[in-house]
Amino acid sequence: MRNFTKELAYKTSRSSGAGGQNVNKVETSVTVMWNVADTEFFSSEEVELILAKLKNRINLDGILQLTVSESRTQLQNKKIATEKILELVEKSLIKPKPRKATKPSKRQIEKRITAKKQISEKKENRRFRF
């Protein structure tokens, strides 16, 4: 897992929801921002992969944003946000294995057809004949 925390920028804001005066006066919500295009930690191929996989989370300026307001403290939210963005980028770099096309064996085809015939016969025997 690559650590690109030096390129991350943080912005704090007031958390929403219940919490009384603490919510109204303390900026505990943390938004972590990372400019994907200007990174020095990843190659151009990896950047393209990140941009493709996380295109729904990256804005028009090429910045990946993530807001966390899970904890009551700003420091804890900053730590959670950093971990989440590192994990998100790490998961986006994983290339899926290409699917190998396969055909069913002759035995499998024969078995399926005989099963279909048995079911067909069973249903045919249920019919009422005059």
Short mmCIF file of N, CA, C and O in Angstrom, two decimals, residues 24-79:
data_model
loop_
_atom_site.label_atom_id
_atom_site.label_comp_id
_atom_site.label_asym_id
_atom_site.label_seq_id
_atom_site.Cartn_x
_atom_site.Cartn_y
_atom_site.Cartn_z
N ASN A 24 -22.78 22.68 16.67
CA ASN A 24 -22.93 24.07 16.23
C ASN A 24 -21.65 24.87 16.28
O ASN A 24 -21.49 25.83 15.53
N LYS A 25 -20.72 24.51 17.16
CA LYS A 25 -19.54 25.37 17.33
C LYS A 25 -18.21 24.74 16.95
O LYS A 25 -17.22 25.43 16.79
N VAL A 26 -18.16 23.40 16.79
CA VAL A 26 -16.88 22.73 16.53
C VAL A 26 -16.86 22.14 15.13
O VAL A 26 -17.81 21.50 14.72
N GLU A 27 -15.77 22.39 14.41
CA GLU A 27 -15.63 21.86 13.05
C GLU A 27 -14.98 20.47 13.11
O GLU A 27 -13.76 20.35 13.05
N THR A 28 -15.81 19.44 13.22
CA THR A 28 -15.27 18.08 13.35
C THR A 28 -15.30 17.31 12.04
O THR A 28 -14.58 16.34 11.88
N SER A 29 -16.14 17.69 11.10
CA SER A 29 -16.20 16.99 9.82
C SER A 29 -14.96 17.31 8.99
O SER A 29 -14.56 18.47 8.88
N VAL A 30 -14.36 16.29 8.41
CA VAL A 30 -13.11 16.47 7.65
C VAL A 30 -13.33 16.02 6.21
O VAL A 30 -13.83 14.92 5.97
N THR A 31 -12.95 16.86 5.26
CA THR A 31 -12.97 16.52 3.84
C THR A 31 -11.53 16.41 3.38
O THR A 31 -10.76 17.35 3.50
N VAL A 32 -11.18 15.23 2.86
CA VAL A 32 -9.83 15.02 2.35
C VAL A 32 -9.89 15.11 0.83
O VAL A 32 -10.80 14.58 0.20
N MET A 33 -8.94 15.85 0.24
CA MET A 33 -8.91 16.07 -1.21
C MET A 33 -7.55 15.65 -1.76
O MET A 33 -6.51 15.90 -1.14
N TRP A 34 -7.59 15.03 -2.93
CA TRP A 34 -6.36 14.57 -3.59
C TRP A 34 -6.47 14.81 -5.08
O TRP A 34 -7.41 14.35 -5.72
N ASN A 35 -5.51 15.55 -5.63
CA ASN A 35 -5.48 15.82 -7.06
C ASN A 35 -4.83 14.62 -7.75
O ASN A 35 -3.63 14.42 -7.65
N VAL A 36 -5.66 13.84 -8.44
CA VAL A 36 -5.20 12.59 -9.04
C VAL A 36 -4.22 12.84 -10.19
O VAL A 36 -3.21 12.15 -10.31
N ALA A 37 -4.49 13.84 -11.00
CA ALA A 37 -3.67 14.09 -12.19
C ALA A 37 -2.26 14.57 -11.84
O ALA A 37 -1.31 14.29 -12.57
N ASP A 38 -2.11 15.30 -10.74
CA ASP A 38 -0.81 15.89 -10.39
C ASP A 38 0.01 15.04 -9.43
O ASP A 38 0.94 15.53 -8.80
N THR A 39 -0.31 13.78 -9.31
CA THR A 39 0.40 12.92 -8.36
C THR A 39 1.78 12.54 -8.87
O THR A 39 2.00 12.39 -10.07
N GLU A 40 2.71 12.39 -7.94
CA GLU A 40 4.07 11.96 -8.27
C GLU A 40 4.32 10.52 -7.84
O GLU A 40 5.34 9.94 -8.17
N PHE A 41 3.38 9.95 -7.09
CA PHE A 41 3.56 8.61 -6.53
C PHE A 41 3.12 7.49 -7.48
O PHE A 41 3.47 6.34 -7.27
N PHE A 42 2.36 7.81 -8.49
CA PHE A 42 1.83 6.80 -9.40
C PHE A 42 2.24 7.09 -10.83
O PHE A 42 2.37 8.25 -11.24
N SER A 43 2.40 6.02 -11.62
CA SER A 43 2.75 6.18 -13.03
C SER A 43 1.51 6.63 -13.81
O SER A 43 0.39 6.58 -13.30
N SER A 44 1.72 7.04 -15.05
CA SER A 44 0.60 7.53 -15.86
C SER A 44 -0.43 6.43 -16.11
O SER A 44 -1.63 6.69 -16.17
N GLU A 45 0.05 5.19 -16.23
CA GLU A 45 -0.86 4.05 -16.44
C GLU A 45 -1.74 3.84 -15.20
O GLU A 45 -2.94 3.61 -15.31
N GLU A 46 -1.12 3.96 -14.02
CA GLU A 46 -1.87 3.80 -12.78
C GLU A 46 -2.86 4.94 -12.57
O GLU A 46 -3.98 4.73 -12.10
N VAL A 47 -2.47 6.15 -12.95
CA VAL A 47 -3.36 7.30 -12.84
C VAL A 47 -4.58 7.11 -13.73
O VAL A 47 -5.72 7.40 -13.32
N GLU A 48 -4.38 6.61 -14.95
CA GLU A 48 -5.51 6.35 -15.85
C GLU A 48 -6.44 5.30 -15.26
O GLU A 48 -7.66 5.42 -15.37
N LEU A 49 -5.88 4.29 -14.64
CA LEU A 49 -6.67 3.24 -14.01
C LEU A 49 -7.50 3.81 -12.85
O LEU A 49 -8.69 3.51 -12.71
N ILE A 50 -6.88 4.67 -12.04
CA ILE A 50 -7.58 5.31 -10.92
C ILE A 50 -8.70 6.20 -11.44
O ILE A 50 -9.83 6.17 -10.95
N LEU A 51 -8.39 6.99 -12.47
CA LEU A 51 -9.41 7.89 -13.04
C LEU A 51 -10.59 7.11 -13.62
O LEU A 51 -11.74 7.54 -13.51
N ALA A 52 -10.31 5.96 -14.22
CA ALA A 52 -11.38 5.15 -14.82
C ALA A 52 -12.24 4.49 -13.75
O ALA A 52 -13.48 4.51 -13.84
N LYS A 53 -11.60 3.91 -12.74
CA LYS A 53 -12.36 3.18 -11.72
C LYS A 53 -13.10 4.10 -10.75
O LYS A 53 -14.14 3.72 -10.23
N LEU A 54 -12.55 5.27 -10.47
CA LEU A 54 -13.16 6.18 -9.50
C LEU A 54 -13.78 7.40 -10.17
O LEU A 54 -13.87 8.47 -9.57
N LYS A 55 -14.20 7.26 -11.43
CA LYS A 55 -14.71 8.41 -12.18
C LYS A 55 -15.95 9.03 -11.54
O LYS A 55 -16.19 10.23 -11.68
N ASN A 56 -16.74 8.25 -10.81
CA ASN A 56 -17.94 8.79 -10.16
C ASN A 56 -17.61 9.58 -8.90
O ASN A 56 -18.44 10.34 -8.41
N ARG A 57 -16.42 9.41 -8.36
CA ARG A 57 -16.03 10.11 -7.15
C ARG A 57 -15.09 11.29 -7.42
O ARG A 57 -14.80 12.06 -6.52
N ILE A 58 -14.61 11.41 -8.65
CA ILE A 58 -13.68 12.48 -8.99
C ILE A 58 -14.44 13.59 -9.69
O ILE A 58 -15.21 13.35 -10.62
N ASN A 59 -14.22 14.85 -9.25
CA ASN A 59 -14.94 15.97 -9.85
C ASN A 59 -14.28 16.43 -11.16
O ASN A 59 -13.29 15.85 -11.60
N LEU A 60 -14.83 17.46 -11.78
CA LEU A 60 -14.35 17.92 -13.08
C LEU A 60 -12.92 18.47 -13.03
O LEU A 60 -12.22 18.49 -14.05
N ASP A 61 -12.49 18.92 -11.85
CA ASP A 61 -11.13 19.43 -11.70
C ASP A 61 -10.10 18.32 -11.50
O ASP A 61 -8.91 18.58 -11.37
N GLY A 62 -10.56 17.07 -11.44
CA GLY A 62 -9.66 15.93 -11.24
C GLY A 62 -9.28 15.70 -9.79
O GLY A 62 -8.24 15.13 -9.50
N ILE A 63 -10.15 16.14 -8.88
CA ILE A 63 -9.87 16.00 -7.46
C ILE A 63 -10.79 14.94 -6.86
O ILE A 63 -12.00 14.99 -7.01
N LEU A 64 -10.18 13.99 -6.17
CA LEU A 64 -10.90 12.95 -5.45
C LEU A 64 -11.19 13.46 -4.05
O LEU A 64 -10.27 13.84 -3.33
N GLN A 65 -12.49 13.52 -3.70
CA GLN A 65 -12.89 14.05 -2.40
C GLN A 65 -13.58 12.98 -1.58
O GLN A 65 -14.30 12.15 -2.11
N LEU A 66 -13.38 13.05 -0.27
CA LEU A 66 -14.01 12.12 0.65
C LEU A 66 -14.27 12.86 1.95
O LEU A 66 -13.35 13.44 2.52
N THR A 67 -15.53 12.87 2.41
CA THR A 67 -15.90 13.57 3.64
C THR A 67 -16.23 12.55 4.72
O THR A 67 -16.97 11.60 4.48
N VAL A 68 -15.68 12.77 5.91
CA VAL A 68 -15.92 11.86 7.04
C VAL A 68 -16.36 12.69 8.24
O VAL A 68 -15.73 13.68 8.59
N SER A 69 -17.45 12.26 8.87
CA SER A 69 -17.91 12.89 10.11
C SER A 69 -18.42 11.81 11.07
O SER A 69 -19.44 11.98 11.72
N GLU A 70 -17.70 10.70 11.12
CA GLU A 70 -18.11 9.57 11.94
C GLU A 70 -17.81 9.79 13.42
O GLU A 70 -18.60 9.40 14.28
N SER A 71 -16.70 10.39 13.72
CA SER A 71 -16.26 10.56 15.09
C SER A 71 -16.61 11.96 15.60
O SER A 71 -16.96 12.86 14.83
N ARG A 72 -16.48 12.13 16.93
CA ARG A 72 -16.75 13.45 17.53
C ARG A 72 -15.53 14.36 17.49
O ARG A 72 -15.65 15.56 17.72
N THR A 73 -14.36 13.81 17.16
CA THR A 73 -13.16 14.63 17.15
C THR A 73 -12.64 14.80 15.72
O THR A 73 -12.74 13.89 14.90
N GLN A 74 -12.09 15.96 15.47
CA GLN A 74 -11.54 16.27 14.15
C GLN A 74 -10.34 15.39 13.84
O GLN A 74 -10.19 14.90 12.71
N LEU A 75 -9.51 15.13 14.82
CA LEU A 75 -8.30 14.32 14.62
C LEU A 75 -8.65 12.89 14.22
O LEU A 75 -8.04 12.33 13.31
N GLN A 76 -9.64 12.32 14.90
CA GLN A 76 -10.06 10.96 14.59
C GLN A 76 -10.68 10.90 13.18
O GLN A 76 -10.41 9.96 12.42
N ASN A 77 -11.49 11.91 12.83
CA ASN A 77 -12.09 11.95 11.49
C ASN A 77 -11.02 12.11 10.41
O ASN A 77 -11.14 11.54 9.33
N LYS A 78 -9.97 12.87 10.70
CA LYS A 78 -8.87 13.04 9.75
C LYS A 78 -8.15 11.72 9.52
O LYS A 78 -7.83 11.36 8.38
N LYS A 79 -7.93 10.97 10.60
CA LYS A 79 -7.29 9.66 10.51
C LYS A 79 -8.15 8.69 9.70
O LYS A 79 -7.65 7.98 8.82
#
